Amino acid sequence: MKRILALILAACVVTTPASAQFMPSTNLLPEQDRNAVRNGQQLSLKQIYDRLRSRYGGGEPRGTSECEGGNYCIRWEVNGRILDLVVDKNGRVLRERR
């Protein structure tokens, strides 16, 4: 029984997508970013993802990091295609590379 549980646990760890391990959470924004989101000066990552879903007809983030002066570099997958996007904190797509 222990062997079966160990195999199941190992399979779960191996099959967890890498993007799920490194996806930043909107709950972990620095205090200034949290205040800016609260005051409506910028969008949370969840809100940015929602805008990208409506713009590209669906899709999911596969990786997100901060780049270029506080903008987000987002790897976005839609219909099996990967897009590399640079998005500002107000949700505007500044650059798109397919």
CSV table of C-alpha atoms in Angstrom, one decimal:
chain,number,residue,atom,x,y,z
A,1,MET,CA,0.0,0.0,0.0
A,2,LYS,CA,2.8,2.4,0.8
A,3,ARG,CA,4.5,1.7,-2.5
A,4,ILE,CA,1.3,2.6,-4.4
A,5,LEU,CA,0.9,5.8,-2.5
A,6,ALA,CA,4.6,6.7,-3.1
A,7,LEU,CA,4.1,6.0,-6.8
A,8,ILE,CA,1.0,8.1,-7.0
A,9,LEU,CA,2.7,11.0,-5.2
A,10,ALA,CA,5.8,10.8,-7.5
A,11,ALA,CA,3.5,10.8,-10.5
A,12,CYS,CA,1.7,13.9,-9.3
A,13,VAL,CA,5.0,15.8,-8.7
A,14,VAL,CA,6.3,14.8,-12.2
A,15,THR,CA,3.1,15.8,-14.0
A,16,THR,CA,2.7,19.2,-12.3
A,17,PRO,CA,3.2,21.8,-15.1
A,18,ALA,CA,6.3,23.9,-14.6
A,19,SER,CA,4.2,27.1,-15.2
A,20,ALA,CA,2.1,26.3,-12.2
A,21,GLN,CA,5.3,26.3,-10.0
A,22,PHE,CA,6.6,29.7,-11.1
A,23,MET,CA,3.4,31.7,-11.7
A,24,PRO,CA,3.4,34.8,-9.6
A,25,SER,CA,0.3,35.4,-7.4
A,26,THR,CA,-1.5,38.7,-7.2
A,27,ASN,CA,-1.5,38.1,-3.4
A,28,LEU,CA,2.3,38.5,-3.3
A,29,LEU,CA,2.6,42.0,-4.9
A,30,PRO,CA,4.7,44.5,-3.0
A,31,GLU,CA,2.8,46.9,-0.7
A,32,GLN,CA,3.0,49.8,-3.3
A,33,ASP,CA,1.6,47.6,-6.0
A,34,ARG,CA,-1.2,46.4,-3.8
A,35,ASN,CA,-2.1,50.0,-2.9
A,36,ALA,CA,-2.0,51.0,-6.6
A,37,VAL,CA,-4.3,48.1,-7.5
A,38,ARG,CA,-6.6,49.1,-4.6
A,39,ASN,CA,-6.7,52.7,-5.8
A,40,GLY,CA,-7.4,51.8,-9.4
A,41,GLN,CA,-4.0,53.0,-10.7
A,42,GLN,CA,-3.0,49.7,-12.1
A,43,LEU,CA,-4.5,46.2,-12.7
A,44,SER,CA,-3.8,43.0,-10.8
A,45,LEU,CA,-2.3,40.1,-12.7
A,46,LYS,CA,-5.7,38.4,-12.6
A,47,GLN,CA,-7.4,41.4,-14.2
A,48,ILE,CA,-4.6,41.5,-16.8
A,49,TYR,CA,-5.1,37.8,-17.6
A,50,ASP,CA,-8.8,38.3,-17.9
A,51,ARG,CA,-8.2,41.1,-20.5
A,52,LEU,CA,-5.8,38.9,-22.4
A,53,ARG,CA,-8.4,36.1,-22.5
A,54,SER,CA,-10.9,38.4,-24.0
A,55,ARG,CA,-8.4,39.9,-26.5
A,56,TYR,CA,-7.1,36.5,-27.7
A,57,GLY,CA,-10.3,34.5,-27.4
A,58,GLY,CA,-9.2,32.4,-24.5
A,59,GLY,CA,-5.8,31.1,-23.5
A,60,GLU,CA,-3.8,30.6,-20.4
A,61,PRO,CA,-0.6,32.1,-19.0
A,62,ARG,CA,2.4,29.8,-19.2
A,63,GLY,CA,4.9,32.1,-17.4
A,64,THR,CA,5.0,35.6,-16.1
A,65,SER,CA,7.9,37.8,-14.9
A,66,GLU,CA,8.6,41.4,-14.5
A,67,CYS,CA,10.7,43.0,-17.2
A,68,GLU,CA,11.5,46.4,-18.9
A,69,GLY,CA,10.8,49.0,-16.3
A,70,GLY,CA,8.1,47.3,-14.3
A,71,ASN,CA,6.1,45.8,-17.3
A,72,TYR,CA,5.2,42.1,-17.3
A,73,CYS,CA,6.7,39.6,-19.8
A,74,ILE,CA,3.9,37.0,-20.2
A,75,ARG,CA,4.1,33.8,-22.1
A,76,TRP,CA,0.5,33.2,-23.3
A,77,GLU,CA,-0.8,30.0,-24.8
A,78,VAL,CA,-3.9,30.1,-27.0
A,79,ASN,CA,-5.0,27.2,-29.2
A,80,GLY,CA,-1.7,25.5,-28.9
A,81,ARG,CA,0.3,28.6,-30.0
A,82,ILE,CA,2.7,30.4,-27.7
A,83,LEU,CA,2.8,34.2,-27.7
A,84,ASP,CA,5.4,36.2,-25.9
A,85,LEU,CA,3.8,39.4,-24.7
A,86,VAL,CA,5.1,42.6,-23.0
A,87,VAL,CA,2.1,44.0,-21.0
A,88,ASP,CA,2.1,47.2,-18.9
A,89,LYS,CA,0.5,47.3,-15.5
A,90,ASN,CA,-2.6,48.8,-17.0
A,91,GLY,CA,-3.2,45.8,-19.2
A,92,ARG,CA,-2.0,47.3,-22.5
A,93,VAL,CA,-0.1,44.9,-24.8
A,94,LEU,CA,3.1,46.8,-25.7
A,95,ARG,CA,4.7,44.1,-27.7
A,96,GLU,CA,3.7,40.7,-29.1
A,97,ARG,CA,5.9,38.0,-30.6
A,98,ARG,CA,4.5,34.8,-32.0
